[in-house]
Coordinates of C-alpha atoms and ligand atoms in Angstrom, one line a residue:
X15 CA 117.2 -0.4 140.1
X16 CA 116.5 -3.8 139.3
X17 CA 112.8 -4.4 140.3
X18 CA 109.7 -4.8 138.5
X19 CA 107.6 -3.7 140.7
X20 CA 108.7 -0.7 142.0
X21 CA 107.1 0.4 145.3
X22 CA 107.5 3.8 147.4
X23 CA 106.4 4.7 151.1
X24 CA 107.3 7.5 150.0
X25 CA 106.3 9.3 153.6
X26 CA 108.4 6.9 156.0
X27 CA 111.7 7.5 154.3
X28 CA 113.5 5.5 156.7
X29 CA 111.7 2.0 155.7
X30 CA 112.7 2.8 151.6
X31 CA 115.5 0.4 151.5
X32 CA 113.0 -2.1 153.4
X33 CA 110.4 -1.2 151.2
X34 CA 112.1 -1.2 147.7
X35 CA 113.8 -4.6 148.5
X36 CA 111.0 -6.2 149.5
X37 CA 109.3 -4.8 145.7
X38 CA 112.2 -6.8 143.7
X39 CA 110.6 -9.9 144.8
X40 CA 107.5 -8.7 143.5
X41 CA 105.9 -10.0 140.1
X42 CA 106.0 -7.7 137.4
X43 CA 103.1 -5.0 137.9
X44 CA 100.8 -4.7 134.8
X45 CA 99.4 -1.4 136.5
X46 CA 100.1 1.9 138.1
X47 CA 98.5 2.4 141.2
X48 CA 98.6 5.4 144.1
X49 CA 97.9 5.7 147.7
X50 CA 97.2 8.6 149.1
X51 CA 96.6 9.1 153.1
X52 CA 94.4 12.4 152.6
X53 CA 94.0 12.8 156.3
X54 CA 96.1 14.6 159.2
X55 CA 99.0 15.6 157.1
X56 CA 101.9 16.5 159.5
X57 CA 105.3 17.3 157.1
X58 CA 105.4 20.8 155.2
X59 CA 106.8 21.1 152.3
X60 CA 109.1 23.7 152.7
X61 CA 109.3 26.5 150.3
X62 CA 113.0 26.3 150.6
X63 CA 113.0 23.0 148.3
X64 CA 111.7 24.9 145.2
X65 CA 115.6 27.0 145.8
X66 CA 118.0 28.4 143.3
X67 CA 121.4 29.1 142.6
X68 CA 123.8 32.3 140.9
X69 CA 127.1 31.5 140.7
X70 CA 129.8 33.7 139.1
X71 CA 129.9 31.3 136.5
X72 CA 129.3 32.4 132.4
X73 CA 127.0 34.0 131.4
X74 CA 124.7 33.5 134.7
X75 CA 124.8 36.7 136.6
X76 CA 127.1 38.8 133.9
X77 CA 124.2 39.0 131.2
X78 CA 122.1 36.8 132.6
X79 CA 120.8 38.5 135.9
X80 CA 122.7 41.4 135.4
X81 CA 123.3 43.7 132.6
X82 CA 124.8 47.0 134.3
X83 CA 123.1 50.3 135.1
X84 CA 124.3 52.1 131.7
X85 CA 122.8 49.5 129.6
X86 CA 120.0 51.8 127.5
X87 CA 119.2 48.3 125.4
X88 CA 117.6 46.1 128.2
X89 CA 115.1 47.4 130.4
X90 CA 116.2 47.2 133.8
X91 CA 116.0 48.0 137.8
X92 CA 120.1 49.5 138.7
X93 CA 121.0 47.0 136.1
X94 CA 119.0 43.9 137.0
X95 CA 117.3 42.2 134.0
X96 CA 113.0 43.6 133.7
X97 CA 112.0 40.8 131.9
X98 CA 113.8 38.2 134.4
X99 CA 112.8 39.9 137.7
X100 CA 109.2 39.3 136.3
X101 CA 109.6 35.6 134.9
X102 CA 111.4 35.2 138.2
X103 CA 108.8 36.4 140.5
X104 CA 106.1 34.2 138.8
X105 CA 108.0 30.9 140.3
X106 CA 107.7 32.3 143.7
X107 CA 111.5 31.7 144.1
X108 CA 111.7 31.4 147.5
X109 CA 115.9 31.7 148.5
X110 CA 118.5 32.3 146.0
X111 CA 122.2 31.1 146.7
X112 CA 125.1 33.7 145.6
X113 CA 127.9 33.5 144.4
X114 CA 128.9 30.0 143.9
X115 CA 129.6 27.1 144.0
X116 CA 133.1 27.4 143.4
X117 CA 133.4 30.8 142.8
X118 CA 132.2 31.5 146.8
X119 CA 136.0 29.5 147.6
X120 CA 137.7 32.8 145.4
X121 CA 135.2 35.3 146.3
X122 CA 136.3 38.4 148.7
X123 CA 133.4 40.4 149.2
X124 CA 135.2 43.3 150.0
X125 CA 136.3 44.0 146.5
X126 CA 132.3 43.8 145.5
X127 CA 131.3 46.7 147.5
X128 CA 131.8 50.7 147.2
X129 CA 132.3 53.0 143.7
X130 CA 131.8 50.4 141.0
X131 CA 135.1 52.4 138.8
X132 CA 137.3 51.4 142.0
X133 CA 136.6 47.8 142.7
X134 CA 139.4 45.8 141.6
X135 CA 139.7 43.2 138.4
X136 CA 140.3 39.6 139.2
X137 CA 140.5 36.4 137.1
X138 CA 137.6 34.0 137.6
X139 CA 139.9 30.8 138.0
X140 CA 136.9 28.7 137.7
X141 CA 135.1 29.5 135.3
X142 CA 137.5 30.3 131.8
X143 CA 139.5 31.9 133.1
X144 CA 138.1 36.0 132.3
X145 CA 137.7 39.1 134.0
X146 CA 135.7 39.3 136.8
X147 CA 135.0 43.3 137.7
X148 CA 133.0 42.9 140.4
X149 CA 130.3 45.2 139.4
X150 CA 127.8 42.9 140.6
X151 CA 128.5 42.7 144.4
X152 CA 126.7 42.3 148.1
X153 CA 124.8 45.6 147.5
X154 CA 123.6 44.4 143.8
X155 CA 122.8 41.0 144.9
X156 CA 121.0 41.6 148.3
X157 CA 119.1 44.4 146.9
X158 CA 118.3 42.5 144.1
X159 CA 116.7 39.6 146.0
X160 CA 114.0 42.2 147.7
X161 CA 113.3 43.2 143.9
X162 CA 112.5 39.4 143.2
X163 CA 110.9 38.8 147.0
X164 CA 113.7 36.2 148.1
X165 CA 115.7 35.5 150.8
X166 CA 119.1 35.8 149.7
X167 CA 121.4 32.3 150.5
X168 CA 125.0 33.4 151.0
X169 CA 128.1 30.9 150.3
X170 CA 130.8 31.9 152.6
X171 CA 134.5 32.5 151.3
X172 CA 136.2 29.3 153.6
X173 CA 138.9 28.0 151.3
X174 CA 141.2 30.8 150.8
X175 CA 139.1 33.5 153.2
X176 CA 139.3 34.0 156.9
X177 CA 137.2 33.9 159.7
X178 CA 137.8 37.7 159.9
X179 CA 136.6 37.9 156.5
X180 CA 133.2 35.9 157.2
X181 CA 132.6 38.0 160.7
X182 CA 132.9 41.5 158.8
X183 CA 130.9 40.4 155.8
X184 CA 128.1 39.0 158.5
X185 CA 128.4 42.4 160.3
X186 CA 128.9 44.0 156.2
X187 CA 125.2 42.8 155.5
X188 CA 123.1 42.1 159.4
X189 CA 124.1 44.6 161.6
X190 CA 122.0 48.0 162.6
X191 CA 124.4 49.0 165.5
X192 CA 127.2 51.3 165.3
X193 CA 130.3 49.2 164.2
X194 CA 132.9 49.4 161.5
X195 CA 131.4 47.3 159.0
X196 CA 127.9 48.7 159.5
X197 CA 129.2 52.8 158.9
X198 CA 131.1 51.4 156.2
X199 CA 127.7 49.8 154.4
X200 CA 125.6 52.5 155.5
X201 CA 128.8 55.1 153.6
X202 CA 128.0 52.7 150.6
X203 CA 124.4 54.1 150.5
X204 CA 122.2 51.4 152.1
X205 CA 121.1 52.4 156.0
X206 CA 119.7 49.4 157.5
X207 CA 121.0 46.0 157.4
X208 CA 119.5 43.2 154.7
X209 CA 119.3 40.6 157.7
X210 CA 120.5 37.8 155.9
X211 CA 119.4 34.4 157.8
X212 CA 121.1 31.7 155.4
X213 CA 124.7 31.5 154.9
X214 CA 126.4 28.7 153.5
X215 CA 130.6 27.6 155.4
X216 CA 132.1 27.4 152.3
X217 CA 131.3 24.8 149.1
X218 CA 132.5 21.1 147.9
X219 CA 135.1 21.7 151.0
X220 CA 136.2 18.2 149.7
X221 CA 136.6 19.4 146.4
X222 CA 137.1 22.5 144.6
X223 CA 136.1 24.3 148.5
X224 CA 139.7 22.9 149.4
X225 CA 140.3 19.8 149.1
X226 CA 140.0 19.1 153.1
X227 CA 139.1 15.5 154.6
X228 CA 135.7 15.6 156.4
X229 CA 137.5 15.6 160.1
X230 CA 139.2 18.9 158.9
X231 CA 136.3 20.1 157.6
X232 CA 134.2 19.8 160.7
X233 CA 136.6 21.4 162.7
X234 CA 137.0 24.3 160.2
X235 CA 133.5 24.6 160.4
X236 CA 133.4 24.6 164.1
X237 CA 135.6 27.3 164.1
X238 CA 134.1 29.6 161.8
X239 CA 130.5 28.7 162.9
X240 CA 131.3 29.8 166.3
X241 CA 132.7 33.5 164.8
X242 CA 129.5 34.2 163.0
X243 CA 127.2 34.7 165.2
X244 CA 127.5 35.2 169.4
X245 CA 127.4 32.0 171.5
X246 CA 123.6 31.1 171.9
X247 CA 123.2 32.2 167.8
X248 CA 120.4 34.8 169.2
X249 CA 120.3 36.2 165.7
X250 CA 119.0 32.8 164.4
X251 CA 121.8 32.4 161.8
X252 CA 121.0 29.2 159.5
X253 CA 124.5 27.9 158.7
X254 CA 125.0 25.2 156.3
X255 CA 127.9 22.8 156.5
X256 CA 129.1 22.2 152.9
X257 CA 128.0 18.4 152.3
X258 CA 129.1 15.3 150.6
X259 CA 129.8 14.7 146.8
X260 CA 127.0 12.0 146.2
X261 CA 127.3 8.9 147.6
X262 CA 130.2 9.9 150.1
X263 CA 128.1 8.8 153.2
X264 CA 131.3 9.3 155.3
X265 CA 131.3 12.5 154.8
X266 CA 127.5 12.8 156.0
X267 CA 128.8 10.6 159.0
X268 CA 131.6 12.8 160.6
X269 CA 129.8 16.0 159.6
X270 CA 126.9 14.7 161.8
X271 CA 129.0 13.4 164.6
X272 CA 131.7 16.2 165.1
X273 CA 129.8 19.1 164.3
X274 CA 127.2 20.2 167.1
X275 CA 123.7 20.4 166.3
X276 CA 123.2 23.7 167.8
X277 CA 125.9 24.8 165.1
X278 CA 124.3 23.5 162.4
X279 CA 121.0 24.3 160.7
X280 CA 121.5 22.3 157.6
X281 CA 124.0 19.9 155.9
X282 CA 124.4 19.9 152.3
X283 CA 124.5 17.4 149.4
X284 CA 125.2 18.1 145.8
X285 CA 124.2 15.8 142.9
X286 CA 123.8 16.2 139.3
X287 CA 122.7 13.9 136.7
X288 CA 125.5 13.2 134.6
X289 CA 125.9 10.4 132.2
X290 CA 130.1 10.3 132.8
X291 CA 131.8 13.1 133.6
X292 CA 134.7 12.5 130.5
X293 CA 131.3 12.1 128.6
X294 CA 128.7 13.9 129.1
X295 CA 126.8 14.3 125.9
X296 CA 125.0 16.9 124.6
X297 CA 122.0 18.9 126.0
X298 CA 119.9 18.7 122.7
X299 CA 120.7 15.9 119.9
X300 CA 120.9 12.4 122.6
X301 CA 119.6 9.3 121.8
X302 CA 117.1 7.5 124.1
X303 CA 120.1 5.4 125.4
X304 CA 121.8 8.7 126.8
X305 CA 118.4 9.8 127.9
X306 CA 117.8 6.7 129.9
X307 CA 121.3 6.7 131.0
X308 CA 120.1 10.5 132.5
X309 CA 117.0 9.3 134.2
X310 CA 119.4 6.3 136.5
X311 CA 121.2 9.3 137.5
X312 CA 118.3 11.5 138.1
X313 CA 116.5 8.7 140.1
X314 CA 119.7 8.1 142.1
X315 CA 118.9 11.0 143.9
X316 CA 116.2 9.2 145.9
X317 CA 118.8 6.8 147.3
X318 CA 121.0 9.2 148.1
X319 CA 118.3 11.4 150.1
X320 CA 117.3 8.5 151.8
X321 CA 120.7 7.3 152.6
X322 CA 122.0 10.8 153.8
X323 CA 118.7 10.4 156.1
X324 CA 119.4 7.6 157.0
X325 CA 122.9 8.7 158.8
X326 CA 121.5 12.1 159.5
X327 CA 118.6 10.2 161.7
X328 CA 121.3 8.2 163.7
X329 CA 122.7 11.0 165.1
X330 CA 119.3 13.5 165.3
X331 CA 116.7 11.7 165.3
X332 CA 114.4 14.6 166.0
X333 CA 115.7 16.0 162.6
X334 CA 116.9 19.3 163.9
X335 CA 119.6 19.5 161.0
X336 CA 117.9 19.7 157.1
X337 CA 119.6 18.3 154.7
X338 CA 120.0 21.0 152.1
X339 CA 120.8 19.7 148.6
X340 CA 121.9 22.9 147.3
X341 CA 123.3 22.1 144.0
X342 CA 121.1 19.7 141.9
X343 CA 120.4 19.1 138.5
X344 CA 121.3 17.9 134.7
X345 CA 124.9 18.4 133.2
X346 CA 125.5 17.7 129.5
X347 CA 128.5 18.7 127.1
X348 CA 128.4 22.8 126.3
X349 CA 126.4 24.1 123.3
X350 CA 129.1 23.3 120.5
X351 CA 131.4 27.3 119.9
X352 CA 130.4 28.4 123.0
X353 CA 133.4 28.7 126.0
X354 CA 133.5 25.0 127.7
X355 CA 134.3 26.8 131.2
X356 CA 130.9 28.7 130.8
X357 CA 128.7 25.3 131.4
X358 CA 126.0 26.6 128.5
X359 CA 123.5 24.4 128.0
X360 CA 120.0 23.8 125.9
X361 CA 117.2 22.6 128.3
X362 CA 114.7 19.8 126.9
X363 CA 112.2 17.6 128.2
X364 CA 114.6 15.6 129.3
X365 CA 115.1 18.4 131.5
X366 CA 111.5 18.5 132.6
X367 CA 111.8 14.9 133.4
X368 CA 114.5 15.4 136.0
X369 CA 112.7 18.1 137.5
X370 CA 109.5 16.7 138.1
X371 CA 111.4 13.5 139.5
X372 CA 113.8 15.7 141.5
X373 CA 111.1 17.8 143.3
X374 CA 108.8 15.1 143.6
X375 CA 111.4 13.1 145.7
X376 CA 112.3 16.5 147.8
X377 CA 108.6 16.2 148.5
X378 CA 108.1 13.0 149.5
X379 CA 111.5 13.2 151.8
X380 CA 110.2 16.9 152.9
X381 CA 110.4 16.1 157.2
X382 CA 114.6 15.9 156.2
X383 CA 115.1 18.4 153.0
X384 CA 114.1 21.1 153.8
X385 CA 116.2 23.0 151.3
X386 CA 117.4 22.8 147.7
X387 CA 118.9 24.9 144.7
X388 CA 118.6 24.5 141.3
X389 CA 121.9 24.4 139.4
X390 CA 121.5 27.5 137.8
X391 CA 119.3 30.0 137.7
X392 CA 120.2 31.4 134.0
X393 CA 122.2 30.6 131.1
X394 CA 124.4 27.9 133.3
X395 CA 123.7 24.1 133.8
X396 CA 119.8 23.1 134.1
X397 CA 118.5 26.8 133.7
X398 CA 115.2 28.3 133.9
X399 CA 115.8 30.7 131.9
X400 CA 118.2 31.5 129.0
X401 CA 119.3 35.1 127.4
X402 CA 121.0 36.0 124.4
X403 CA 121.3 39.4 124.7
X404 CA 117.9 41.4 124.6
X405 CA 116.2 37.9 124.3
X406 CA 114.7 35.8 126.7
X407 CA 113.0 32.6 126.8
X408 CA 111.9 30.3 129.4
X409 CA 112.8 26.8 129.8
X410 CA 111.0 23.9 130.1
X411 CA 112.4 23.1 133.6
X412 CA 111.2 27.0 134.4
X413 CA 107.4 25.3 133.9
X414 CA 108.0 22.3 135.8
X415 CA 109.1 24.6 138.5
X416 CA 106.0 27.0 138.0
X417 CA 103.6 24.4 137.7
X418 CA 105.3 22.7 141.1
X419 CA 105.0 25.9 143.0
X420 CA 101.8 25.0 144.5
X421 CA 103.8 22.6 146.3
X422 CA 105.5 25.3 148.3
X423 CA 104.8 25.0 152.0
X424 CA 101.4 23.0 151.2
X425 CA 101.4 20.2 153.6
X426 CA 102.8 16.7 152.0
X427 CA 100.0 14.2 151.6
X428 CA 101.6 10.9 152.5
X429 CA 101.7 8.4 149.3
X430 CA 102.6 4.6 148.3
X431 CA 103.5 4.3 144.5
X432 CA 103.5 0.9 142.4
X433 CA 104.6 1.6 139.1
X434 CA 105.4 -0.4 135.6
X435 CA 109.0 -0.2 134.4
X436 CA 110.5 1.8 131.2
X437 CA 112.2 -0.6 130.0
X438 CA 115.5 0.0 127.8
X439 CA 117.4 -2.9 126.6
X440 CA 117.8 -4.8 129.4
X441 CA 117.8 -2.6 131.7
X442 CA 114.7 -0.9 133.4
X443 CA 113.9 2.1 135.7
X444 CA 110.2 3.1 137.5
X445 CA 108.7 4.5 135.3
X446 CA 106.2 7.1 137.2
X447 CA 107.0 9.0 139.9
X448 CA 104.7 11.0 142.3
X449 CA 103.8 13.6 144.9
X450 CA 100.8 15.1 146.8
X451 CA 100.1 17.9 149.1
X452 CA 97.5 20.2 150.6
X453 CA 97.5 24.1 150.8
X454 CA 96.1 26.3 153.4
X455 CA 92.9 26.6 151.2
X456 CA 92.1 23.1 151.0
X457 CA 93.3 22.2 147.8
X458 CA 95.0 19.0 146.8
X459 CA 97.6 19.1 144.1
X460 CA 99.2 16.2 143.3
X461 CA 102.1 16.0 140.8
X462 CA 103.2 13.1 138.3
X463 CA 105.8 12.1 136.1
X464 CA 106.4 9.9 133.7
X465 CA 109.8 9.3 132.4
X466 CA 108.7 6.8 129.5
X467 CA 109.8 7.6 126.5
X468 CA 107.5 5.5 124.7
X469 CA 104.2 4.3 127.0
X470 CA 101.7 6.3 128.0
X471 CA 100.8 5.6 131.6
X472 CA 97.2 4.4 132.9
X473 CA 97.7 5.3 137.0
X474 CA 94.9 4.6 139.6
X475 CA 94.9 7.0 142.6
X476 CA 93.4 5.8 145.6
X477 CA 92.0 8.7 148.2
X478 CA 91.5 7.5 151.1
X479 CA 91.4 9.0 154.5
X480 CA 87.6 10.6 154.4
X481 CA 88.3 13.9 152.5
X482 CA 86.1 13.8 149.5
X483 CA 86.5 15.8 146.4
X484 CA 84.1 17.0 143.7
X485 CA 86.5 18.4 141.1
X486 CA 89.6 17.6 139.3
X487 CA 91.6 19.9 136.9
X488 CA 95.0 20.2 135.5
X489 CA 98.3 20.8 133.7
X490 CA 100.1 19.1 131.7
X491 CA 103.8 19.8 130.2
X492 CA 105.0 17.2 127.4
X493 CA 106.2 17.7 123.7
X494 CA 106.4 15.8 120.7
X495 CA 109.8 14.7 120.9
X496 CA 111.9 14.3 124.1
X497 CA 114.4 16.4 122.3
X498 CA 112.2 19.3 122.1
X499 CA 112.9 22.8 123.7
X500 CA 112.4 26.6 123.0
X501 CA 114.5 28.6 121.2
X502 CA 114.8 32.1 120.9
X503 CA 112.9 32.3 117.0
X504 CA 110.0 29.4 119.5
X505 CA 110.3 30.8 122.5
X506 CA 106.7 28.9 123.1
X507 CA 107.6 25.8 121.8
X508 CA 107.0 23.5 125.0
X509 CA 104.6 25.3 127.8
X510 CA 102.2 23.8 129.8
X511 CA 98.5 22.9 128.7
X512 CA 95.2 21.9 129.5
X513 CA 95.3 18.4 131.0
X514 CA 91.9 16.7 130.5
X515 CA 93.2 12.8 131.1
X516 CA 92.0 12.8 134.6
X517 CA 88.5 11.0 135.9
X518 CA 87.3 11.6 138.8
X519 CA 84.7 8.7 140.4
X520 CA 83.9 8.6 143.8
X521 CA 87.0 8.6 145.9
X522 CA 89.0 6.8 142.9
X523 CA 90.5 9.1 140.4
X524 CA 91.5 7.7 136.6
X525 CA 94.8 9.5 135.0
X526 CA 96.5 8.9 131.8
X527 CA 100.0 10.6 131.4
X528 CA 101.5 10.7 128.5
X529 CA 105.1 9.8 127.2
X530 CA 107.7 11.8 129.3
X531 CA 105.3 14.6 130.9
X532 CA 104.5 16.2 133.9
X533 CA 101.2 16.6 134.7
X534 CA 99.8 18.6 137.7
X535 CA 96.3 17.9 138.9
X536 CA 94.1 20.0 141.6
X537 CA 91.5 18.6 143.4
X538 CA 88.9 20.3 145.3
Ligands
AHR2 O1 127.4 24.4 139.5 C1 128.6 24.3 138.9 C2 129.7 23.9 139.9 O2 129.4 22.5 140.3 C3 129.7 24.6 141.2 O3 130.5 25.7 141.1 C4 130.4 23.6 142.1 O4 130.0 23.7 143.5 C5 130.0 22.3 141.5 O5 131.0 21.4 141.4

């Protein structure tokens, strides 16, 4: 990103490649300025995008979520966390994807269901290589999304399960009627069916999913698509086709072209913010070059969205298919002593930067995602949340996510960004990035980041479109040090505050963010 004027229709998606080349012939801006089209919004924003994800991975559902029905130390509900059903509940979490990732490729469900004493002991190949028991299975997983109000997001078994396999879990978890699989759930104490509507064909099939070419995929997927549910999908399945690593737009080309749409509810993309994968740097002591280096991959995501769309729109141009970017987020070395195939990790502002950015682009690209996951929920990757035993704190990507929520299926306010540079060495990335939207009550919330490390930010919004506002409040999540994070002895280290940097004059409206923040405003 190479501009100095950095520019964002952020609305028409398809015109950002016009749009941002045409802003690197632009003279260097010496201000920040947003549009924003207040009237006839048309796109929600789906309450999908603000997604997570539990893999069978460390410490994420095995003392994380989960700390087993005879544990007299932890409060819980039949072994789920208290304290994280609550924090979870106050995100709104809308869908929560089980059990990987990776994982899902290994998983048999059948050994997670029935007497907990009986299920078998396999090896989690993934992840370090330890015991899995399977004490946390369909039952504790589905039941434990009604405790935290969200629609459970199943990843399939495709790699090394069946299509047998898939049907009988489908039939396992949906079915009322009399049927093997439904006397054998209802024997296993649950009577009616959890009516599960998402369900993920397998993960990374070009990767750790199986290693399969995109032409095998899609026939793979054709095959077991057309198992899951009866011909004319009358039970309203959404399948997701495991999408492309990144940038592999071929991938997101045969996909799109071999599968049929009336197969297909969404197509997935994975991306994380990585410095270098033989390098990745750690979560907590990184200088501002690594930081910066984090942000270029954080902003990539916006290309990629948009060049996923871009394909995805050749082929449907009415946007049936979402694109579902269902494992997203930053990925640094492991917290030094702790078990490198457990993927622990601090969570900074750095974090909150990504996040912010992230959800902001989801936003702005909301007509074609329409579905996302945080990589992970706790303990594992960019968490929300981390536990050492009886301890719990929350993360400052957890606020980002809270302070976001009122995002979820508000109606996205259409917006064009200019924005100054951060500059580092040579190099230079936008250095704001934004997002609006209107609830069902009226209210405008619009949500900004800036990833400078240095500058405070002086942005102008424009409001045009007729709606006039009286009011402005807000939140505002920044630190001293990008560095900074909560620990377990600071728990309330970094947690959002009063913002009182925005001015409101007739329909213009004056904000000043701070150094890597996030700042939330509501307008009424
Ligand atoms: O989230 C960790 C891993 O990253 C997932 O298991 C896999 O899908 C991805 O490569």
């Amino acid at each position: 990103m190479s501009s100095s004027l950095h520019t964002f229709t952020a609305r028409l998606a398809c015109l950002f490649v016009a749009c941002f080349a045409a802003a690197s012939v632009f003279a260097q801006s010496t201000t920040n300025k947003i549009s924003i089209q207040t009237s006839s919004p048309q796109t929600i924003i789906s309450k999908h995008i603000y997604g997570h994800f539990a893999e069978h991975l460390g410490r994420c559902i095995y003392g994380g979520f989960y700390v087993g029905e005879s544990n007299t130390k932890i409060p819980h509900v039949k072994g789920v966390r208290k304290d994280v059903i609550e924090a979870l509940k106050q995100l709104n979490i809308p869908n929560l994807r089980w059990p990987g990732g990776c994982f899902a490729d290994t998983y048999h469900w059948k050994d997670g269901v029935g007497a907990k004493d009986k299920r078998p002991k396999i090896v989690n190949v993934w992840w370090g290589g330890v015991t899995e028991d399977n004490s946390f299975g369909t039952h504790d997983f589905l039941d434990m999304c009604e405790l935290l109000g969200t629609e459970p997001y199943l990843a399939a078994n495709v790699g090394s399960g069946t299509v047998q396999e898939l049907t009988e879990w489908l039939q396992y978890v949906n079915f009322g009627g009399v049927s093997p699989m439904s006397a054998w759930r209802k024997e296993n104490g649950r009577e009616t069916p959890w009516k599960v509507s998402y369900w993920g064909v397998g993960n990374e099939a070009w990767g750790c999913g199986g290693n399969m070419k995109p032409e095998h995929y899609a026939n793979i997927y054709r095959q077991y698509a057309t198992f899951m549910t009866d011909w004319s999908n009358s039970n309203k399945l959404f399948r997701i086709a495991s999408g492309a690593n990144g940038a592999d737009y071929n991938w997101t080309e045969v996909l799109m072209r071999d599968i049929p749409h009336n197969m297909l509810g969404g197509l997935a993309l994975h991306h994380y913010s990585v410095i270098e994968w033989n390098s990745k740097g750690p979560a907590v002591g990184f200088s501002e070059e690594q930081y910066f280096k984090t942000m270029k991959q954080a902003w990539r995501m916006e290309e990629l969205v948009q060049r996923h769309s871009t394909i995805m729109d050749k082929y449907d141009p009415a946007k049936r298919v979402a694109l579902v970017v269902d494992e997203w987020g930053g990925w640094y070395d492991v917290e030094p002593g702790t078990n490198p195939g457990f993927l622990y990790q601090q969570n900074t502002m750095r974090d909150a930067m990504i996040a912010g950015m992230t959800l902001n682009i989801f936003n702005n690209h909301a007509d074609r995602v329409r579905m996302a996951n945080l990589a992970q929920t706790i303990n594992v990757l960019q968490a929300v949340i981390l536990t050492d035993e009886e301890k719990m704190i929350l993360t400052p990507t957890y606020h980002v996510m809270e302070m976001y929520k009122v995002h979820q299926d508000a109606k996205l306010l259409p917006l064009t960004l200019q924005t100054k540079d951060y500059t580092f060495g040579n190099d230079k990335l936008p250095a704001v990035s934004a997002s609006a939207s209107v609830d069902v009550q009226g209210r405008t919330h619009i949500s900004l980041v800036n990833i400078d490390a240095k500058n405070a930010q002086e942005v102008s919004v424009d409001l045009f479109g007729g709606t006039t506002y009286k009011t402005v409040s807000g939140r505002v999540l920044t630190a001293k040090a990008l560095t900074d994070h909560n620990t377990f002895d600071k728990p309330g280290n970094i947690k959002p505050a009063a913002f009182n940097d925005a001015k409101l004059k007739g329909g213009a409206l004056n904000v000043t963010v701070p150094p890597f923040s996030v700042v939330v405003l509501e307008l009424k």
